[in-house]
CSV table of C-alpha atoms and ligand atoms in Angstrom, one decimal:
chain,number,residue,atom,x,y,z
A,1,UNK,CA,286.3,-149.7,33.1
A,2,UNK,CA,284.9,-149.2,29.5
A,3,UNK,CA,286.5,-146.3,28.9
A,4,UNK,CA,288.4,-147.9,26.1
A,5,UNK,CA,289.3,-146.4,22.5
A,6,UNK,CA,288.9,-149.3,19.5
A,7,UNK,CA,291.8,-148.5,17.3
A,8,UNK,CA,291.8,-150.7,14.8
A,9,UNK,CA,291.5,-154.8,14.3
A,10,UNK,CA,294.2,-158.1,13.6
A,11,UNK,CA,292.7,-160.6,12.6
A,12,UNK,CA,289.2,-160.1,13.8
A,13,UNK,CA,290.2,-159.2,17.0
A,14,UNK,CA,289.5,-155.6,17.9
A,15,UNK,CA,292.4,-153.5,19.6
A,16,UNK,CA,291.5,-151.3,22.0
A,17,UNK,CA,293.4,-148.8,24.1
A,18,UNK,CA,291.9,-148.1,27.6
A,19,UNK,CA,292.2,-144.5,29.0
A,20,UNK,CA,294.6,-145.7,31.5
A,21,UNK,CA,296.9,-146.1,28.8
A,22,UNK,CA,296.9,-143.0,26.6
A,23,UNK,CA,297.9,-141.7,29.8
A,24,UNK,CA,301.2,-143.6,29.7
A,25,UNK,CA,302.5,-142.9,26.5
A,26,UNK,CA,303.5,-139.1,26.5
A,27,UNK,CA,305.0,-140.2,29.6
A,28,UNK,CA,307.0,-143.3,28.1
A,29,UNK,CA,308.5,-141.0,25.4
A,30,UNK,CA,309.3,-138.9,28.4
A,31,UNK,CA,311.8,-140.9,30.3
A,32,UNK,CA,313.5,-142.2,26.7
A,33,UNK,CA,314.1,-138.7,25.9
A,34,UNK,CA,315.5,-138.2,29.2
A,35,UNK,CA,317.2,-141.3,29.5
A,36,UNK,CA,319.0,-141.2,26.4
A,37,UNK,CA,320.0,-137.7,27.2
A,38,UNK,CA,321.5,-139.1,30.4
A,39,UNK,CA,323.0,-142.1,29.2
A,40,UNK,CA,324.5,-140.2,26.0
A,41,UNK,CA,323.7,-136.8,27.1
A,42,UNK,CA,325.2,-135.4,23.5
A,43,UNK,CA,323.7,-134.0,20.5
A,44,UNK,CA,323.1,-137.0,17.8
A,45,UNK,CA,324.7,-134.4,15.3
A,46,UNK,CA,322.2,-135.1,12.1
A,47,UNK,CA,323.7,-132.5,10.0
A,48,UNK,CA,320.3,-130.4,8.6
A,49,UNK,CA,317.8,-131.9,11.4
A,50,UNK,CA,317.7,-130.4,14.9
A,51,UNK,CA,318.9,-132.9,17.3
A,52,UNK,CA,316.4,-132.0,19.8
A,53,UNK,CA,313.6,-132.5,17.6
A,54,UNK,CA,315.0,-135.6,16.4
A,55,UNK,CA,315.1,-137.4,19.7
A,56,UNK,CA,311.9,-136.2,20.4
A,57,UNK,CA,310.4,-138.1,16.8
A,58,UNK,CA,312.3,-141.2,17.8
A,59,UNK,CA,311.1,-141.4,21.6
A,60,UNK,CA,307.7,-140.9,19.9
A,61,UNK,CA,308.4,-143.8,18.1
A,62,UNK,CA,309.5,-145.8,20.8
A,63,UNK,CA,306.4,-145.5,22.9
A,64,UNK,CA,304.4,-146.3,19.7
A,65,UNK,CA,307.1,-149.2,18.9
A,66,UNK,CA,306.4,-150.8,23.1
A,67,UNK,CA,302.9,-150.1,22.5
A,68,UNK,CA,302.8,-152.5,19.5
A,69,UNK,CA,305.8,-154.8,21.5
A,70,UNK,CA,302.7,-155.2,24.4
A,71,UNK,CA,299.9,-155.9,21.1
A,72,UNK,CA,302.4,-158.5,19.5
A,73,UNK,CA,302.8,-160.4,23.3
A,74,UNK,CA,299.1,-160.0,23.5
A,75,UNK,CA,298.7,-161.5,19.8
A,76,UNK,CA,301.2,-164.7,20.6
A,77,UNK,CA,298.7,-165.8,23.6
A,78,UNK,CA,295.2,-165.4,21.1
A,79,UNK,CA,296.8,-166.8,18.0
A,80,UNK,CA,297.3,-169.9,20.3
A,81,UNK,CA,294.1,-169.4,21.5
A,82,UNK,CA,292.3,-169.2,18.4
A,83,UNK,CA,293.9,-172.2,17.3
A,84,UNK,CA,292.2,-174.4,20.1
A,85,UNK,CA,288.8,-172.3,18.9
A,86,UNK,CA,288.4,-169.7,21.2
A,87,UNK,CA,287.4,-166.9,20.4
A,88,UNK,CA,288.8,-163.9,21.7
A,89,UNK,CA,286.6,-161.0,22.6
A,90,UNK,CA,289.0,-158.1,22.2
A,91,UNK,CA,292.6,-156.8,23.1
A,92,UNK,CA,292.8,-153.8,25.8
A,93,UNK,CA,295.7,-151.8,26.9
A,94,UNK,CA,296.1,-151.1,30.0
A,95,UNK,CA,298.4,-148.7,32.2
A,96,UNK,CA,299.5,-152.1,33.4
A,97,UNK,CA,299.7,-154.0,30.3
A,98,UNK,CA,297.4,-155.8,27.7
A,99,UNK,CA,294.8,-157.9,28.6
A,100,UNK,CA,293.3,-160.5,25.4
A,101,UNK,CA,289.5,-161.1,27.0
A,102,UNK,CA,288.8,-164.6,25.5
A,103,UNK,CA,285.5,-166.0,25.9
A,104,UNK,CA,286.7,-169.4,27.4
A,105,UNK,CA,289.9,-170.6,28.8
A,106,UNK,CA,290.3,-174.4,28.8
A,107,UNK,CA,290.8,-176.3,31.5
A,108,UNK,CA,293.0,-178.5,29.6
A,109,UNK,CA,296.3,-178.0,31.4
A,110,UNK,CA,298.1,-178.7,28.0
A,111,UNK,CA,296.7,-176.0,26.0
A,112,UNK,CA,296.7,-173.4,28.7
A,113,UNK,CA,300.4,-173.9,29.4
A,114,UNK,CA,301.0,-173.5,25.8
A,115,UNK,CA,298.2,-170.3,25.5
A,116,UNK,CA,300.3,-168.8,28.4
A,117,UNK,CA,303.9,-169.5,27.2
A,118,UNK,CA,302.8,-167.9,23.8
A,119,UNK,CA,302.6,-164.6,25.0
A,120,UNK,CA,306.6,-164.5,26.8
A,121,UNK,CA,307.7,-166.0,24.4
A,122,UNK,CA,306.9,-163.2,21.6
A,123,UNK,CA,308.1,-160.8,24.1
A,124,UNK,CA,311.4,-162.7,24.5
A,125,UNK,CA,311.8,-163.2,20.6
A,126,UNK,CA,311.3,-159.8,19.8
A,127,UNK,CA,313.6,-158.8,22.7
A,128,UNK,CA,316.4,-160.8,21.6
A,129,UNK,CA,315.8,-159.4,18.2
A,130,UNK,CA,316.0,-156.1,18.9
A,131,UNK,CA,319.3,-156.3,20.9
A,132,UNK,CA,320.8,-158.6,17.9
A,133,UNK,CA,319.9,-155.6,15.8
A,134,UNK,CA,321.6,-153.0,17.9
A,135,UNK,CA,324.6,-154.5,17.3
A,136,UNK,CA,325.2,-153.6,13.5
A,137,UNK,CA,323.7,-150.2,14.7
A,138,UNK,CA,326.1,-149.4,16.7
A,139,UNK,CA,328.7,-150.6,14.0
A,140,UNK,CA,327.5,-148.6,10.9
A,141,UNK,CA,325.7,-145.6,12.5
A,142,UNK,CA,327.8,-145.2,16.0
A,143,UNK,CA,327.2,-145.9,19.4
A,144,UNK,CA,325.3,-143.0,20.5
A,145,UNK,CA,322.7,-143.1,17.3
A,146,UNK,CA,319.3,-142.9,18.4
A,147,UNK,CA,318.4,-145.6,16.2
A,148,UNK,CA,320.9,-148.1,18.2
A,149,UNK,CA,319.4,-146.4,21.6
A,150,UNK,CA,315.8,-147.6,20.3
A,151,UNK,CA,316.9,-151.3,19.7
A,152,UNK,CA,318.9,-151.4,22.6
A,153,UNK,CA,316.2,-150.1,25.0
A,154,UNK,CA,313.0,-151.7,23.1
A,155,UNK,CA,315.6,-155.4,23.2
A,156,UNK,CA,316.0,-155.0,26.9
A,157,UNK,CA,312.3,-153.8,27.6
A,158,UNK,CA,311.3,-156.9,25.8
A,159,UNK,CA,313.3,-158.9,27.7
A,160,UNK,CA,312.4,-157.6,31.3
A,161,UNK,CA,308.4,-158.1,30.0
A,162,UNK,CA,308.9,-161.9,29.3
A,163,UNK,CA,311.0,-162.3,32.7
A,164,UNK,CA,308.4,-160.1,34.4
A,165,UNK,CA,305.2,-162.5,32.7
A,166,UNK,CA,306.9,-164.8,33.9
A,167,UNK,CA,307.2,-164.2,37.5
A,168,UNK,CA,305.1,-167.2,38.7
A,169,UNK,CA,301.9,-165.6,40.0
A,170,UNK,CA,298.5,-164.7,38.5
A,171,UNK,CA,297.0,-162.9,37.0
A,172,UNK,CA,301.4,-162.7,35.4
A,173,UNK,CA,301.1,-165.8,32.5
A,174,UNK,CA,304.0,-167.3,34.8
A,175,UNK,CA,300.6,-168.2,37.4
A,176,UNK,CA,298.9,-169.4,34.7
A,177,UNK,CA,302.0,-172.2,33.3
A,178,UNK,CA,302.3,-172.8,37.1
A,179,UNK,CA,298.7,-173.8,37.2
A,180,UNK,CA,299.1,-175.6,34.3
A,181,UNK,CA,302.0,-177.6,35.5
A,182,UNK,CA,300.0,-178.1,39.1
A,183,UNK,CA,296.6,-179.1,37.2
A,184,UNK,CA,298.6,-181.9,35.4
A,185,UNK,CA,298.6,-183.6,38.5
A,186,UNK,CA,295.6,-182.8,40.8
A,187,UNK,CA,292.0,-181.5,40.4
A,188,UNK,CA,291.6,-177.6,38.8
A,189,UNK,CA,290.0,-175.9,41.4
A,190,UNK,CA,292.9,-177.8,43.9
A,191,UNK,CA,295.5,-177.2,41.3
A,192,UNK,CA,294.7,-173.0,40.8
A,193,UNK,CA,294.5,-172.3,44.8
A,194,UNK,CA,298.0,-173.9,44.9
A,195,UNK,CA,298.9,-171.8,42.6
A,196,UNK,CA,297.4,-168.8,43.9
A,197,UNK,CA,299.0,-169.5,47.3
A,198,UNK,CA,302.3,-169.3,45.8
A,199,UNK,CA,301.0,-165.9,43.5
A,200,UNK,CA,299.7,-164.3,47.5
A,201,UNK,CA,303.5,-164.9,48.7
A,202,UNK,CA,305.4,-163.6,45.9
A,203,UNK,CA,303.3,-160.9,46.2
A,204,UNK,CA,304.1,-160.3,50.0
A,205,UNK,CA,307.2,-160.4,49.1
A,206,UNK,CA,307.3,-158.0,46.8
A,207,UNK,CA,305.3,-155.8,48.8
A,208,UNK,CA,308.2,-155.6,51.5
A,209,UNK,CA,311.0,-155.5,49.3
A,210,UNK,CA,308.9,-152.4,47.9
A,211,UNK,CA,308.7,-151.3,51.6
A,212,UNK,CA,312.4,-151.5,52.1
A,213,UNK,CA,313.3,-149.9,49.2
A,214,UNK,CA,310.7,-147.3,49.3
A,215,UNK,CA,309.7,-148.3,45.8
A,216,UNK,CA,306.0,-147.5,45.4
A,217,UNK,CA,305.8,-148.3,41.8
A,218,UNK,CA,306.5,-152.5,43.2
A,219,UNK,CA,304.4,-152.0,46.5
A,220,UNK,CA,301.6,-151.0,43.7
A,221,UNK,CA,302.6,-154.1,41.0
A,222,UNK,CA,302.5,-156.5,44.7
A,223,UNK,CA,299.2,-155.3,45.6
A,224,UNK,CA,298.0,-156.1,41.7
A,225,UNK,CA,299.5,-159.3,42.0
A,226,UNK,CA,297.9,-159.9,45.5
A,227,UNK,CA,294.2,-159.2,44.5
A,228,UNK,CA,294.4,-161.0,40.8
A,229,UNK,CA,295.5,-163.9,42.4
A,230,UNK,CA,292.6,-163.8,44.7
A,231,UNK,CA,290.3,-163.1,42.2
A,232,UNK,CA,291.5,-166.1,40.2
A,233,UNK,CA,291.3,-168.5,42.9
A,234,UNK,CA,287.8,-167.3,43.6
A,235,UNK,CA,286.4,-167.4,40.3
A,236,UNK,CA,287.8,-170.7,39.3
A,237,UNK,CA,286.4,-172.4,42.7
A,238,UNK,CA,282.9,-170.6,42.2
A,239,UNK,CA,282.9,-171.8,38.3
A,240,UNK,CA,284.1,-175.4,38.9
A,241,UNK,CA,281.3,-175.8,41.5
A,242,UNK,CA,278.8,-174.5,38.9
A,243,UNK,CA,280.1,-177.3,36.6
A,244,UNK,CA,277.6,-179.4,35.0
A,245,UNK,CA,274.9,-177.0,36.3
A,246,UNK,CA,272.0,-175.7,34.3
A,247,UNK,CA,269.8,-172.6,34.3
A,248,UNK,CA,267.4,-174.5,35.1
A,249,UNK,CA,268.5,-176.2,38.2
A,250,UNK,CA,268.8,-172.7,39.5
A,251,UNK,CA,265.9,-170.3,38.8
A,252,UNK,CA,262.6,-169.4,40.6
A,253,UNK,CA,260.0,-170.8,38.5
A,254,UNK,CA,257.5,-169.0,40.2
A,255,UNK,CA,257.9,-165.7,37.9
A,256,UNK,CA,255.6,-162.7,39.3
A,257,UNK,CA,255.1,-160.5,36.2
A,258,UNK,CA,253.2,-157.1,36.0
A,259,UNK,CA,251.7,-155.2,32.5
A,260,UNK,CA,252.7,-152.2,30.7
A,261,UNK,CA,249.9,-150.6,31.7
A,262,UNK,CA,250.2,-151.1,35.7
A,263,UNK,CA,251.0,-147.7,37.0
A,264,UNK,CA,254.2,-147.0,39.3
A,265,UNK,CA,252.2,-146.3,42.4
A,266,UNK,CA,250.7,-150.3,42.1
A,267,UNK,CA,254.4,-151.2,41.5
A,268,UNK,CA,255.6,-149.9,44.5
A,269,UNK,CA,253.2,-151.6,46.4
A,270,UNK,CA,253.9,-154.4,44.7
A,271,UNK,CA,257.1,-154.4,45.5
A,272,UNK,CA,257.0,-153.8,49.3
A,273,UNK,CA,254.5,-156.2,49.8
A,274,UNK,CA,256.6,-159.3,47.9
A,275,UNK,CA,259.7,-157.8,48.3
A,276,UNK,CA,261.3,-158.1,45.2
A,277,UNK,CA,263.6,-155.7,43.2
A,278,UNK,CA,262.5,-156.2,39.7
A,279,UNK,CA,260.0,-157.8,37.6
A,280,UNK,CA,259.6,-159.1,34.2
A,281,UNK,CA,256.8,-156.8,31.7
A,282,UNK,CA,254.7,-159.5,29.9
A,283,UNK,CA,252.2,-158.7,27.3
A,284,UNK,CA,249.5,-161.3,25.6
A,285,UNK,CA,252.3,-163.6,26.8
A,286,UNK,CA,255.5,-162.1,25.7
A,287,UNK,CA,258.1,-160.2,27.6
A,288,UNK,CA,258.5,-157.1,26.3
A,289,UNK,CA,260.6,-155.3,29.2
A,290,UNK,CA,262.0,-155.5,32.4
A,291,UNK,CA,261.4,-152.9,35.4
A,292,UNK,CA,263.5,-152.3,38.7
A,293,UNK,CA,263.3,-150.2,41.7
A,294,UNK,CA,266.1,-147.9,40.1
A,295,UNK,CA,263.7,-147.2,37.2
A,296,UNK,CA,261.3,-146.2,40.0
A,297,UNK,CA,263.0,-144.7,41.7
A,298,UNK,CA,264.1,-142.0,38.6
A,299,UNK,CA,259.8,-141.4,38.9
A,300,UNK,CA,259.1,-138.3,41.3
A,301,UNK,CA,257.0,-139.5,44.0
A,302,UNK,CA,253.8,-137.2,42.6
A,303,UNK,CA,254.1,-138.4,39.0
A,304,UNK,CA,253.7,-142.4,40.4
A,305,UNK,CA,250.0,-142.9,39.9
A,306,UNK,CA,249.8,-141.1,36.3
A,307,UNK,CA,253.2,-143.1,34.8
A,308,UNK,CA,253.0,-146.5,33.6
A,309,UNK,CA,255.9,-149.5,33.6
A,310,UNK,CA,255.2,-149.4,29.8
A,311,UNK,CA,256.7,-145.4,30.1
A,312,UNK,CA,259.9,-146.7,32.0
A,313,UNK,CA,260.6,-149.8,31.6
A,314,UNK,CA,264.0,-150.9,30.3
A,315,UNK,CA,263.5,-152.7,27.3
A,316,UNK,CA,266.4,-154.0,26.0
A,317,UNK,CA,266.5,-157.6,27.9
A,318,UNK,CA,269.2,-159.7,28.1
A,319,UNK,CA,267.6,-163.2,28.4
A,320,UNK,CA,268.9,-167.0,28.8
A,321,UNK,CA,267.9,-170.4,28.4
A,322,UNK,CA,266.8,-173.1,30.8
A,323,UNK,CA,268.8,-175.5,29.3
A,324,UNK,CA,272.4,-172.8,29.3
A,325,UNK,CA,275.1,-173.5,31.7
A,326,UNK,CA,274.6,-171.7,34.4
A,327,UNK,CA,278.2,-170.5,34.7
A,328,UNK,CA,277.1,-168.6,31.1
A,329,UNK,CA,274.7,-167.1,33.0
A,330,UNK,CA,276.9,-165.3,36.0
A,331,UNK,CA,278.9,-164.8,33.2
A,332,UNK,CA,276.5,-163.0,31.0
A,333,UNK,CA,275.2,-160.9,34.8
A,334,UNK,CA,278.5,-160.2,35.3
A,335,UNK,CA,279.4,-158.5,31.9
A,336,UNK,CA,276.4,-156.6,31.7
A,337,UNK,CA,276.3,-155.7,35.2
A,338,UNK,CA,272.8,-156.7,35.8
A,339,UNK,CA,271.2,-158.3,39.1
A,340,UNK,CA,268.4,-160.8,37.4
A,341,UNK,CA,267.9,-162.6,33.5
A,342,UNK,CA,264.8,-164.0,32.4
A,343,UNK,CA,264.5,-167.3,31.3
A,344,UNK,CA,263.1,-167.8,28.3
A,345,UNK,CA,261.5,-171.2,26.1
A,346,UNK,CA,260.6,-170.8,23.0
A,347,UNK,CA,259.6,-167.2,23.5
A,348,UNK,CA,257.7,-168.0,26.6
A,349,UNK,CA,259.1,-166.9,29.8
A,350,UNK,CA,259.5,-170.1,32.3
A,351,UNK,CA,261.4,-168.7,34.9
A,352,UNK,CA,263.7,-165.9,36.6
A,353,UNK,CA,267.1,-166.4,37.7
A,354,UNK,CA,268.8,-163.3,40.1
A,355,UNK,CA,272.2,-163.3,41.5
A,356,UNK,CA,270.9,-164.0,44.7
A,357,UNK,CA,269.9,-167.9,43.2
A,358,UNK,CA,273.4,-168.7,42.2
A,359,UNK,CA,274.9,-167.1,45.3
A,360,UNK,CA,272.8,-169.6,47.6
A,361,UNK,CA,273.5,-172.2,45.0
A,362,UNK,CA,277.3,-172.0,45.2
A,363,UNK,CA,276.7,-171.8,48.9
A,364,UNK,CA,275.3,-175.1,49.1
A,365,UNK,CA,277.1,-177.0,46.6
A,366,UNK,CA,280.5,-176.1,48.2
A,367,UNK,CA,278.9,-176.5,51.7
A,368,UNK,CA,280.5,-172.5,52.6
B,1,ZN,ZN1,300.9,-162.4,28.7
């Protein structure tokens, strides 16, 4: 998934384009072309310029022009955000549509109603914008003008993007105001499963509509809709639960360490015998690395005994503190895509805390 292109940055917020997405927008200058050669289906008759050519440079521009319609939507939802203090990570484009990564969304059912209502809203201003617009373009340059064909179409593509946001389903910003509105009234966790319920149905029924109508493009969008509201419902449950919860409520503080200089073949012994996947590398009582069984396992079985964990251990660590939330720290596993963080105080290592902790954590604080 990080197959993402930065391409420049607003306001501190980098803008990136995923590979998904450069995919898209030969094709979207595709079907304008084509469409406006339908709908009009004559030469724009531009005198010296080729009228080919020139509907070719503005359906160029209109891909490039959505593109930046889809930045501006995502903009509207981090200025608002920013405002409260968050701090947004970054702004992807996706085949799908943008995604602003923000480091925390509040549970404030105020702000995030008006974080999610930003983003439609910028979608529905510039859509009724650009259809205004359209109007003195068909007056002064004619009807059939490719210029008038780019407002009209970028106006009404707007427009369908703020109705579609606001379809009332997550991961759409229409689940999010829903939530919003529910959370006003009942607990978070209670509030978002509502609101995913209601998410799961629209997207069943979208799913059959797309089944009757043989449109695989909505069966696609229902199944989208389907899992993110899942996803949201399950993240939001597993995060409330880990409220109020430290890293330190959670770790083994039993931490098995080996040296740099204990050779592979002692390692995997090692590991058999106390069945663990990984350990922390601590030297004159600093951590200076972190080995696994994958980093063994890249060792040929013959070359064990001579190789040390000094030679292949991973030494960039991404550590945490006993006293972070431990809702940071799935966080922090989850980002990096690792299985286990050291705990560190004051440079000293205290404790180890694996995915396997918080999973039997969550288990028993929501009684699964
Ligand atoms: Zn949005």
């Amino acid at each position: 998934m990080n197959f993402a292109l930065q391409i420049g940055k607003i306001a501190g917020i980098p803008i990136r384009l995923h590979i998904t997405f450069l995919a898209i927008i030969p094709v979207v200058a595709y079907l304008f072309g084509t469409f406006s050669q339908l709908v009009y289906g004559k030469p724009y008759g531009f005198g010296a310029v080729e009228p080919l050519e020139l509907r070719w440079i503005y359906s160029l521009a209109f891909s490039i022009l959505l593109f930046t319609c889809v930045v501006l939507h995502e903009l509207g939802h981090s200025f608002v955000a920013m405002r409260y203090g968050i701090k947004i990570r970054s702004i992807t484009l996706y085949i799908l549509g943008g995604v602003a990564s923000m480091e925390d969304i509040p549970r404030d059912p105020a702000r995030e109603l008006k974080m999610a209502i930003a983003g439609p809203l910028v979608s529905g201003a510039i859509g009724a914008g650009c259809v205004l617009l359209s109007n003195p373009s068909a007056a002064i340059l004619g009807e059939f003008h490719p210029l008038t064909t780019l407002l009209w179409s970028l106006g009404i593509i707007n427009l369908i993007l703020m109705i579609f946001n606001l379809i009332p389903a997550f991961p759409m910003d229409g689940g999010r105001v829903l939530r919003a509105w529910f959370a006003s009234r009942m607990p978070y966790a209670a509030a978002t499963t509502r609101a995913a319920n209601i998410g799961k149905m629209f997207a069943i029924a979208m799913g059959l509509l797309g089944l009757l109508s043989f449109n695989v493009f909505l069966i696609l969008i229902a199944f989208f809709v389907y899992i993110g509201a899942s996803e949201e419902d399950k993240a939001t449950s597993i995060s409330v639960t880990l409220d109020g919860i430290k890293v330190k409520d959670m770790m083994s503080s039993d931490v098995r360490t080996v040296a740099p200089e204990t050779d592979l073949k002692d390692l995997v012994e090692m590991m058999f015998r106390e069945k663990h996947r990984g350990y922390p590398v601590v030297q004159a009582e600093k951590l200076v690395g972190i080995v696994t069984i994958s980093d063994v396992q890249k060792v040929p079985d013959p070359m064990r005994a001579s190789t040390t964990v000094g030679q292949i251990m991973n030494k960039k660590i991404y550590v945490i503190r006993p006293e972070d939330e431990a809702t940071d720290a799935m966080k922090k596993m989850a980002e990096r895509q690792i299985r286990r963080l050291p705990v560190l105080e004051n440079e000293r290592l205290v404790g180890i805390l694996s995915r396997s902790d918080m999973l039997r954590a969550i288990e028993i604080c929501s009684g699964w």
